[in-house]
Amino acid sequence: MTIVQLSKTTTLPADADKVWSFVSDFGGYASWQPHIDAVEMQPNGDRKVDFARGDSVFDRIASQDDAARTLTYELVPGQPGPMQHLAATFTVREAGEGSEVEYAIEADVPDEMQDMARMGIGADIDGALNGLNSQFGA
């Protein structure tokens, strides 16, 4: 297994608290992330994510710090598929009159899938950050 880590940032012309409120709405990601078709929150706080590519996963919030404006979510263990672990973190910071959003993903994938995983994770990060740019007029 190989750990693949990617992180990218974008700067938005919107207040960090406003962006944080939007990003921390864990059930609302399908409205702005183009690779997500639907999100269904489960009674236990997990969420089912249906991807545009046709697969689905269950994930959950691993940690959330509203004061630091950071949210990390992870795959629910024991699901079928090649990834043993995935953790994704959004961090929103003040940046002048606007904000900066960092989106970082770390995944543990089979060695032979690391290049494909890097491309797919990079595309998901780009899509999410582009969705935020569209939402907040950047």
PDB file of N, CA and C in Angstrom, residues 45-131:
ATOM      1  N   GLY A  45     -24.982   9.974  11.665  1.00  0.00           N
ATOM      2  CA  GLY A  45     -24.057  11.050  11.337  1.00  0.00           C
ATOM      3  C   GLY A  45     -23.146  10.746  10.163  1.00  0.00           C
ATOM      4  N   ASP A  46     -23.058   9.482   9.756  1.00  0.00           N
ATOM      5  CA  ASP A  46     -22.320   9.146   8.538  1.00  0.00           C
ATOM      6  C   ASP A  46     -23.084   9.727   7.352  1.00  0.00           C
ATOM      7  N   ARG A  47     -22.431   9.785   6.216  1.00  0.00           N
ATOM      8  CA  ARG A  47     -23.158  10.184   5.016  1.00  0.00           C
ATOM      9  C   ARG A  47     -22.812   9.228   3.882  1.00  0.00           C
ATOM     10  N   LYS A  48     -23.794   8.986   3.044  1.00  0.00           N
ATOM     11  CA  LYS A  48     -23.595   8.199   1.834  1.00  0.00           C
ATOM     12  C   LYS A  48     -23.355   9.199   0.712  1.00  0.00           C
ATOM     13  N   VAL A  49     -22.249   9.032   0.005  1.00  0.00           N
ATOM     14  CA  VAL A  49     -21.886   9.929  -1.086  1.00  0.00           C
ATOM     15  C   VAL A  49     -21.969   9.144  -2.390  1.00  0.00           C
ATOM     16  N   ASP A  50     -22.818   9.593  -3.312  1.00  0.00           N
ATOM     17  CA  ASP A  50     -22.921   9.010  -4.650  1.00  0.00           C
ATOM     18  C   ASP A  50     -22.120   9.888  -5.601  1.00  0.00           C
ATOM     19  N   PHE A  51     -21.103   9.285  -6.224  1.00  0.00           N
ATOM     20  CA  PHE A  51     -20.227  10.034  -7.127  1.00  0.00           C
ATOM     21  C   PHE A  51     -20.742  10.020  -8.558  1.00  0.00           C
ATOM     22  N   ALA A  52     -20.376  11.037  -9.304  1.00  0.00           N
ATOM     23  CA  ALA A  52     -20.766  11.142 -10.713  1.00  0.00           C
ATOM     24  C   ALA A  52     -20.221   9.967 -11.525  1.00  0.00           C
ATOM     25  N   ARG A  53     -19.111   9.376 -11.090  1.00  0.00           N
ATOM     26  CA  ARG A  53     -18.505   8.260 -11.826  1.00  0.00           C
ATOM     27  C   ARG A  53     -19.239   6.936 -11.578  1.00  0.00           C
ATOM     28  N   GLY A  54     -20.269   6.950 -10.705  1.00  0.00           N
ATOM     29  CA  GLY A  54     -21.120   5.790 -10.541  1.00  0.00           C
ATOM     30  C   GLY A  54     -20.946   4.991  -9.264  1.00  0.00           C
ATOM     31  N   ASP A  55     -19.915   5.264  -8.474  1.00  0.00           N
ATOM     32  CA  ASP A  55     -19.733   4.521  -7.228  1.00  0.00           C
ATOM     33  C   ASP A  55     -20.234   5.328  -6.039  1.00  0.00           C
ATOM     34  N   SER A  56     -20.287   4.671  -4.892  1.00  0.00           N
ATOM     35  CA  SER A  56     -20.737   5.309  -3.658  1.00  0.00           C
ATOM     36  C   SER A  56     -19.820   4.890  -2.513  1.00  0.00           C
ATOM     37  N   VAL A  57     -19.697   5.771  -1.519  1.00  0.00           N
ATOM     38  CA  VAL A  57     -18.963   5.452  -0.297  1.00  0.00           C
ATOM     39  C   VAL A  57     -19.720   6.021   0.893  1.00  0.00           C
ATOM     40  N   PHE A  58     -19.366   5.521   2.065  1.00  0.00           N
ATOM     41  CA  PHE A  58     -19.838   6.103   3.305  1.00  0.00           C
ATOM     42  C   PHE A  58     -18.648   6.777   3.967  1.00  0.00           C
ATOM     43  N   ASP A  59     -18.852   8.007   4.414  1.00  0.00           N
ATOM     44  CA  ASP A  59     -17.801   8.694   5.152  1.00  0.00           C
ATOM     45  C   ASP A  59     -18.414   9.406   6.344  1.00  0.00           C
ATOM     46  N   ARG A  60     -17.544   9.975   7.187  1.00  0.00           N
ATOM     47  CA  ARG A  60     -18.025  10.629   8.403  1.00  0.00           C
ATOM     48  C   ARG A  60     -17.002  11.666   8.840  1.00  0.00           C
ATOM     49  N   ILE A  61     -17.476  12.607   9.629  1.00  0.00           N
ATOM     50  CA  ILE A  61     -16.584  13.631  10.166  1.00  0.00           C
ATOM     51  C   ILE A  61     -15.687  12.975  11.212  1.00  0.00           C
ATOM     52  N   ALA A  62     -14.381  13.143  11.030  1.00  0.00           N
ATOM     53  CA  ALA A  62     -13.405  12.636  11.999  1.00  0.00           C
ATOM     54  C   ALA A  62     -13.111  13.696  13.049  1.00  0.00           C
ATOM     55  N   SER A  63     -13.045  14.960  12.619  1.00  0.00           N
ATOM     56  CA  SER A  63     -12.837  16.066  13.548  1.00  0.00           C
ATOM     57  C   SER A  63     -13.320  17.361  12.908  1.00  0.00           C
ATOM     58  N   GLN A  64     -13.799  18.244  13.751  1.00  0.00           N
ATOM     59  CA  GLN A  64     -14.249  19.555  13.303  1.00  0.00           C
ATOM     60  C   GLN A  64     -13.926  20.566  14.387  1.00  0.00           C
ATOM     61  N   ASP A  65     -13.248  21.649  13.990  1.00  0.00           N
ATOM     62  CA  ASP A  65     -12.893  22.713  14.922  1.00  0.00           C
ATOM     63  C   ASP A  65     -13.393  24.023  14.316  1.00  0.00           C
ATOM     64  N   ASP A  66     -14.532  24.498  14.814  1.00  0.00           N
ATOM     65  CA  ASP A  66     -15.125  25.707  14.251  1.00  0.00           C
ATOM     66  C   ASP A  66     -14.253  26.932  14.502  1.00  0.00           C
ATOM     67  N   ALA A  67     -13.564  26.996  15.631  1.00  0.00           N
ATOM     68  CA  ALA A  67     -12.699  28.144  15.925  1.00  0.00           C
ATOM     69  C   ALA A  67     -11.516  28.203  14.959  1.00  0.00           C
ATOM     70  N   ALA A  68     -10.954  27.056  14.635  1.00  0.00           N
ATOM     71  CA  ALA A  68      -9.824  26.998  13.696  1.00  0.00           C
ATOM     72  C   ALA A  68     -10.294  26.862  12.244  1.00  0.00           C
ATOM     73  N   ARG A  69     -11.606  26.719  12.059  1.00  0.00           N
ATOM     74  CA  ARG A  69     -12.218  26.541  10.734  1.00  0.00           C
ATOM     75  C   ARG A  69     -11.575  25.373   9.979  1.00  0.00           C
ATOM     76  N   THR A  70     -11.576  24.212  10.604  1.00  0.00           N
ATOM     77  CA  THR A  70     -11.042  23.025   9.947  1.00  0.00           C
ATOM     78  C   THR A  70     -11.981  21.839  10.161  1.00  0.00           C
ATOM     79  N   LEU A  71     -12.185  21.074   9.106  1.00  0.00           N
ATOM     80  CA  LEU A  71     -13.050  19.911   9.132  1.00  0.00           C
ATOM     81  C   LEU A  71     -12.329  18.776   8.410  1.00  0.00           C
ATOM     82  N   THR A  72     -12.207  17.647   9.086  1.00  0.00           N
ATOM     83  CA  THR A  72     -11.620  16.452   8.472  1.00  0.00           C
ATOM     84  C   THR A  72     -12.675  15.363   8.446  1.00  0.00           C
ATOM     85  N   TYR A  73     -12.836  14.735   7.285  1.00  0.00           N
ATOM     86  CA  TYR A  73     -13.726  13.591   7.189  1.00  0.00           C
ATOM     87  C   TYR A  73     -12.939  12.401   6.663  1.00  0.00           C
ATOM     88  N   GLU A  74     -13.459  11.213   6.964  1.00  0.00           N
ATOM     89  CA  GLU A  74     -12.752   9.986   6.607  1.00  0.00           C
ATOM     90  C   GLU A  74     -13.742   8.939   6.123  1.00  0.00           C
ATOM     91  N   LEU A  75     -13.218   7.958   5.397  1.00  0.00           N
ATOM     92  CA  LEU A  75     -14.046   6.833   4.995  1.00  0.00           C
ATOM     93  C   LEU A  75     -14.446   6.035   6.224  1.00  0.00           C
ATOM     94  N   VAL A  76     -15.665   5.524   6.219  1.00  0.00           N
ATOM     95  CA  VAL A  76     -16.085   4.587   7.246  1.00  0.00           C
ATOM     96  C   VAL A  76     -15.338   3.280   6.961  1.00  0.00           C
ATOM     97  N   PRO A  77     -14.643   2.713   7.944  1.00  0.00           N
ATOM     98  CA  PRO A  77     -13.869   1.487   7.715  1.00  0.00           C
ATOM     99  C   PRO A  77     -14.741   0.307   7.303  1.00  0.00           C
ATOM    100  N   GLY A  78     -14.105  -0.630   6.594  1.00  0.00           N
ATOM    101  CA  GLY A  78     -14.754  -1.882   6.249  1.00  0.00           C
ATOM    102  C   GLY A  78     -15.554  -1.886   4.967  1.00  0.00           C
ATOM    103  N   GLN A  79     -15.426  -0.851   4.141  1.00  0.00           N
ATOM    104  CA  GLN A  79     -16.158  -0.809   2.888  1.00  0.00           C
ATOM    105  C   GLN A  79     -15.385  -1.548   1.797  1.00  0.00           C
ATOM    106  N   PRO A  80     -16.113  -2.091   0.817  1.00  0.00           N
ATOM    107  CA  PRO A  80     -15.404  -2.718  -0.295  1.00  0.00           C
ATOM    108  C   PRO A  80     -14.669  -1.654  -1.113  1.00  0.00           C
ATOM    109  N   GLY A  81     -13.612  -2.056  -1.756  1.00  0.00           N
ATOM    110  CA  GLY A  81     -12.860  -1.129  -2.599  1.00  0.00           C
ATOM    111  C   GLY A  81     -11.385  -1.181  -2.283  1.00  0.00           C
ATOM    112  N   PRO A  82     -10.595  -0.602  -3.156  1.00  0.00           N
ATOM    113  CA  PRO A  82      -9.141  -0.712  -2.997  1.00  0.00           C
ATOM    114  C   PRO A  82      -8.544   0.174  -1.907  1.00  0.00           C
ATOM    115  N   MET A  83      -9.204   1.269  -1.543  1.00  0.00           N
ATOM    116  CA  MET A  83      -8.638   2.169  -0.538  1.00  0.00           C
ATOM    117  C   MET A  83      -8.871   1.622   0.863  1.00  0.00           C
ATOM    118  N   GLN A  84      -7.826   1.600   1.653  1.00  0.00           N
ATOM    119  CA  GLN A  84      -7.941   1.177   3.036  1.00  0.00           C
ATOM    120  C   GLN A  84      -8.258   2.352   3.949  1.00  0.00           C
ATOM    121  N   HIS A  85      -7.854   3.538   3.519  1.00  0.00           N
ATOM    122  CA  HIS A  85      -8.024   4.732   4.348  1.00  0.00           C
ATOM    123  C   HIS A  85      -8.070   5.959   3.440  1.00  0.00           C
ATOM    124  N   LEU A  86      -8.919   6.907   3.779  1.00  0.00           N
ATOM    125  CA  LEU A  86      -8.943   8.200   3.114  1.00  0.00           C
ATOM    126  C   LEU A  86      -9.362   9.226   4.156  1.00  0.00           C
ATOM    127  N   ALA A  87      -8.601  10.295   4.231  1.00  0.00           N
ATOM    128  CA  ALA A  87      -8.958  11.420   5.093  1.00  0.00           C
ATOM    129  C   ALA A  87      -8.836  12.686   4.263  1.00  0.00           C
ATOM    130  N   ALA A  88      -9.833  13.541   4.347  1.00  0.00           N
ATOM    131  CA  ALA A  88      -9.846  14.797   3.597  1.00  0.00           C
ATOM    132  C   ALA A  88     -10.100  15.940   4.577  1.00  0.00           C
ATOM    133  N   THR A  89      -9.351  17.031   4.395  1.00  0.00           N
ATOM    134  CA  THR A  89      -9.452  18.153   5.326  1.00  0.00           C
ATOM    135  C   THR A  89      -9.646  19.458   4.575  1.00  0.00           C
ATOM    136  N   PHE A  90     -10.678  20.193   4.979  1.00  0.00           N
ATOM    137  CA  PHE A  90     -10.873  21.571   4.533  1.00  0.00           C
ATOM    138  C   PHE A  90     -10.413  22.488   5.658  1.00  0.00           C
ATOM    139  N   THR A  91      -9.606  23.485   5.309  1.00  0.00           N
ATOM    140  CA  THR A  91      -9.193  24.517   6.257  1.00  0.00           C
ATOM    141  C   THR A  91      -9.475  25.866   5.614  1.00  0.00           C
ATOM    142  N   VAL A  92     -10.178  26.731   6.330  1.00  0.00           N
ATOM    143  CA  VAL A  92     -10.507  28.068   5.840  1.00  0.00           C
ATOM    144  C   VAL A  92      -9.770  29.075   6.712  1.00  0.00           C
ATOM    145  N   ARG A  93      -9.016  29.977   6.056  1.00  0.00           N
ATOM    146  CA  ARG A  93      -8.247  30.990   6.777  1.00  0.00           C
ATOM    147  C   ARG A  93      -8.616  32.373   6.251  1.00  0.00           C
ATOM    148  N   GLU A  94      -8.443  33.366   7.111  1.00  0.00           N
ATOM    149  CA  GLU A  94      -8.589  34.744   6.647  1.00  0.00           C
ATOM    150  C   GLU A  94      -7.423  35.071   5.722  1.00  0.00           C
ATOM    151  N   ALA A  95      -7.703  35.838   4.687  1.00  0.00           N
ATOM    152  CA  ALA A  95      -6.673  36.250   3.729  1.00  0.00           C
ATOM    153  C   ALA A  95      -7.015  37.655   3.260  1.00  0.00           C
ATOM    154  N   GLY A  96      -6.453  38.655   3.915  1.00  0.00           N
ATOM    155  CA  GLY A  96      -6.787  40.039   3.583  1.00  0.00           C
ATOM    156  C   GLY A  96      -8.261  40.270   3.840  1.00  0.00           C
ATOM    157  N   GLU A  97      -8.960  40.773   2.832  1.00  0.00           N
ATOM    158  CA  GLU A  97     -10.405  41.001   2.962  1.00  0.00           C
ATOM    159  C   GLU A  97     -11.221  39.778   2.575  1.00  0.00           C
ATOM    160  N   GLY A  98     -10.545  38.727   2.155  1.00  0.00           N
ATOM    161  CA  GLY A  98     -11.236  37.514   1.741  1.00  0.00           C
ATOM    162  C   GLY A  98     -10.810  36.324   2.578  1.00  0.00           C
ATOM    163  N   SER A  99     -10.698  35.191   1.921  1.00  0.00           N
ATOM    164  CA  SER A  99     -10.322  33.969   2.620  1.00  0.00           C
ATOM    165  C   SER A  99      -9.523  33.066   1.700  1.00  0.00           C
ATOM    166  N   GLU A 100      -8.849  32.124   2.319  1.00  0.00           N
ATOM    167  CA  GLU A 100      -8.108  31.095   1.592  1.00  0.00           C
ATOM    168  C   GLU A 100      -8.631  29.756   2.068  1.00  0.00           C
ATOM    169  N   VAL A 101      -8.887  28.860   1.133  1.00  0.00           N
ATOM    170  CA  VAL A 101      -9.353  27.516   1.461  1.00  0.00           C
ATOM    171  C   VAL A 101      -8.310  26.521   0.993  1.00  0.00           C
ATOM    172  N   GLU A 102      -7.889  25.673   1.923  1.00  0.00           N
ATOM    173  CA  GLU A 102      -7.003  24.562   1.584  1.00  0.00           C
ATOM    174  C   GLU A 102      -7.814  23.286   1.663  1.00  0.00           C
ATOM    175  N   TYR A 103      -7.644  22.439   0.653  1.00  0.00           N
ATOM    176  CA  TYR A 103      -8.298  21.130   0.633  1.00  0.00           C
ATOM    177  C   TYR A 103      -7.192  20.102   0.469  1.00  0.00           C
ATOM    178  N   ALA A 104      -7.043  19.244   1.459  1.00  0.00           N
ATOM    179  CA  ALA A 104      -5.984  18.235   1.469  1.00  0.00           C
ATOM    180  C   ALA A 104      -6.614  16.857   1.599  1.00  0.00           C
ATOM    181  N   ILE A 105      -6.121  15.922   0.806  1.00  0.00           N
ATOM    182  CA  ILE A 105      -6.604  14.545   0.862  1.00  0.00           C
ATOM    183  C   ILE A 105      -5.407  13.609   0.996  1.00  0.00           C
ATOM    184  N   GLU A 106      -5.575  12.630   1.879  1.00  0.00           N
ATOM    185  CA  GLU A 106      -4.576  11.572   2.063  1.00  0.00           C
ATOM    186  C   GLU A 106      -5.299  10.241   1.929  1.00  0.00           C
ATOM    187  N   ALA A 107      -4.772   9.373   1.067  1.00  0.00           N
ATOM    188  CA  ALA A 107      -5.403   8.073   0.844  1.00  0.00           C
ATOM    189  C   ALA A 107      -4.342   6.987   0.827  1.00  0.00           C
ATOM    190  N   ASP A 108      -4.695   5.830   1.347  1.00  0.00           N
ATOM    191  CA  ASP A 108      -3.837   4.656   1.346  1.00  0.00           C
ATOM    192  C   ASP A 108      -4.371   3.731   0.257  1.00  0.00           C
ATOM    193  N   VAL A 109      -3.601   3.586  -0.817  1.00  0.00           N
ATOM    194  CA  VAL A 109      -4.065   2.844  -1.991  1.00  0.00           C
ATOM    195  C   VAL A 109      -3.056   1.744  -2.346  1.00  0.00           C
ATOM    196  N   PRO A 110      -3.498   0.724  -3.082  1.00  0.00           N
ATOM    197  CA  PRO A 110      -2.549  -0.284  -3.554  1.00  0.00           C
ATOM    198  C   PRO A 110      -1.438   0.375  -4.383  1.00  0.00           C
ATOM    199  N   ASP A 111      -0.235  -0.147  -4.262  1.00  0.00           N
ATOM    200  CA  ASP A 111       0.922   0.433  -4.947  1.00  0.00           C
ATOM    201  C   ASP A 111       0.661   0.678  -6.432  1.00  0.00           C
ATOM    202  N   GLU A 112       0.053  -0.280  -7.099  1.00  0.00           N
ATOM    203  CA  GLU A 112      -0.158  -0.179  -8.543  1.00  0.00           C
ATOM    204  C   GLU A 112      -1.197   0.881  -8.913  1.00  0.00           C
ATOM    205  N   MET A 113      -1.928   1.401  -7.944  1.00  0.00           N
ATOM    206  CA  MET A 113      -2.955   2.401  -8.218  1.00  0.00           C
ATOM    207  C   MET A 113      -2.520   3.818  -7.849  1.00  0.00           C
ATOM    208  N   GLN A 114      -1.299   4.010  -7.387  1.00  0.00           N
ATOM    209  CA  GLN A 114      -0.924   5.324  -6.861  1.00  0.00           C
ATOM    210  C   GLN A 114      -0.980   6.427  -7.909  1.00  0.00           C
ATOM    211  N   ASP A 115      -0.556   6.183  -9.144  1.00  0.00           N
ATOM    212  CA  ASP A 115      -0.615   7.235 -10.167  1.00  0.00           C
ATOM    213  C   ASP A 115      -2.057   7.587 -10.504  1.00  0.00           C
ATOM    214  N   MET A 116      -2.888   6.558 -10.665  1.00  0.00           N
ATOM    215  CA  MET A 116      -4.305   6.793 -10.965  1.00  0.00           C
ATOM    216  C   MET A 116      -4.973   7.510  -9.788  1.00  0.00           C
ATOM    217  N   ALA A 117      -4.640   7.125  -8.560  1.00  0.00           N
ATOM    218  CA  ALA A 117      -5.219   7.765  -7.375  1.00  0.00           C
ATOM    219  C   ALA A 117      -4.812   9.237  -7.315  1.00  0.00           C
ATOM    220  N   ARG A 118      -3.544   9.517  -7.606  1.00  0.00           N
ATOM    221  CA  ARG A 118      -3.077  10.911  -7.597  1.00  0.00           C
ATOM    222  C   ARG A 118      -3.879  11.760  -8.591  1.00  0.00           C
ATOM    223  N   MET A 119      -4.098  11.217  -9.775  1.00  0.00           N
ATOM    224  CA  MET A 119      -4.875  11.953 -10.796  1.00  0.00           C
ATOM    225  C   MET A 119      -6.319  12.146 -10.347  1.00  0.00           C
ATOM    226  N   GLY A 120      -6.940  11.091  -9.832  1.00  0.00           N
ATOM    227  CA  GLY A 120      -8.334  11.180  -9.419  1.00  0.00           C
ATOM    228  C   GLY A 120      -8.527  12.108  -8.233  1.00  0.00           C
ATOM    229  N   ILE A 121      -7.644  12.003  -7.252  1.00  0.00           N
ATOM    230  CA  ILE A 121      -7.727  12.876  -6.082  1.00  0.00           C
ATOM    231  C   ILE A 121      -7.486  14.321  -6.493  1.00  0.00           C
ATOM    232  N   GLY A 122      -6.505  14.545  -7.361  1.00  0.00           N
ATOM    233  CA  GLY A 122      -6.235  15.898  -7.851  1.00  0.00           C
ATOM    234  C   GLY A 122      -7.436  16.486  -8.569  1.00  0.00           C
ATOM    235  N   ALA A 123      -8.104  15.670  -9.371  1.00  0.00           N
ATOM    236  CA  ALA A 123      -9.296  16.143 -10.090  1.00  0.00           C
ATOM    237  C   ALA A 123     -10.425  16.460  -9.114  1.00  0.00           C
ATOM    238  N   ASP A 124     -10.588  15.634  -8.077  1.00  0.00           N
ATOM    239  CA  ASP A 124     -11.628  15.898  -7.085  1.00  0.00           C
ATOM    240  C   ASP A 124     -11.342  17.194  -6.328  1.00  0.00           C
ATOM    241  N   ILE A 125     -10.073  17.406  -5.952  1.00  0.00           N
ATOM    242  CA  ILE A 125      -9.701  18.645  -5.257  1.00  0.00           C
ATOM    243  C   ILE A 125      -9.951  19.843  -6.164  1.00  0.00           C
ATOM    244  N   ASP A 126      -9.502  19.756  -7.417  1.00  0.00           N
ATOM    245  CA  ASP A 126      -9.719  20.858  -8.360  1.00  0.00           C
ATOM    246  C   ASP A 126     -11.209  21.152  -8.519  1.00  0.00           C
ATOM    247  N   GLY A 127     -12.021  20.108  -8.658  1.00  0.00           N
ATOM    248  CA  GLY A 127     -13.458  20.302  -8.811  1.00  0.00           C
ATOM    249  C   GLY A 127     -14.077  20.988  -7.611  1.00  0.00           C
ATOM    250  N   ALA A 128     -13.673  20.562  -6.411  1.00  0.00           N
ATOM    251  CA  ALA A 128     -14.219  21.171  -5.199  1.00  0.00           C
ATOM    252  C   ALA A 128     -13.817  22.645  -5.094  1.00  0.00           C
ATOM    253  N   LEU A 129     -12.536  22.934  -5.340  1.00  0.00           N
ATOM    254  CA  LEU A 129     -12.085  24.332  -5.244  1.00  0.00           C
ATOM    255  C   LEU A 129     -12.714  25.195  -6.333  1.00  0.00           C
ATOM    256  N   ASN A 130     -12.889  24.637  -7.532  1.00  0.00           N
ATOM    257  CA  ASN A 130     -13.586  25.376  -8.592  1.00  0.00           C
ATOM    258  C   ASN A 130     -15.039  25.628  -8.211  1.00  0.00           C
ATOM    259  N   GLY A 131     -15.665  24.649  -7.533  1.00  0.00           N
ATOM    260  CA  GLY A 131     -17.034  24.829  -7.056  1.00  0.00           C
ATOM    261  C   GLY A 131     -17.129  25.962  -6.046  1.00  0.00           C
TER     262      GLY A 131
END
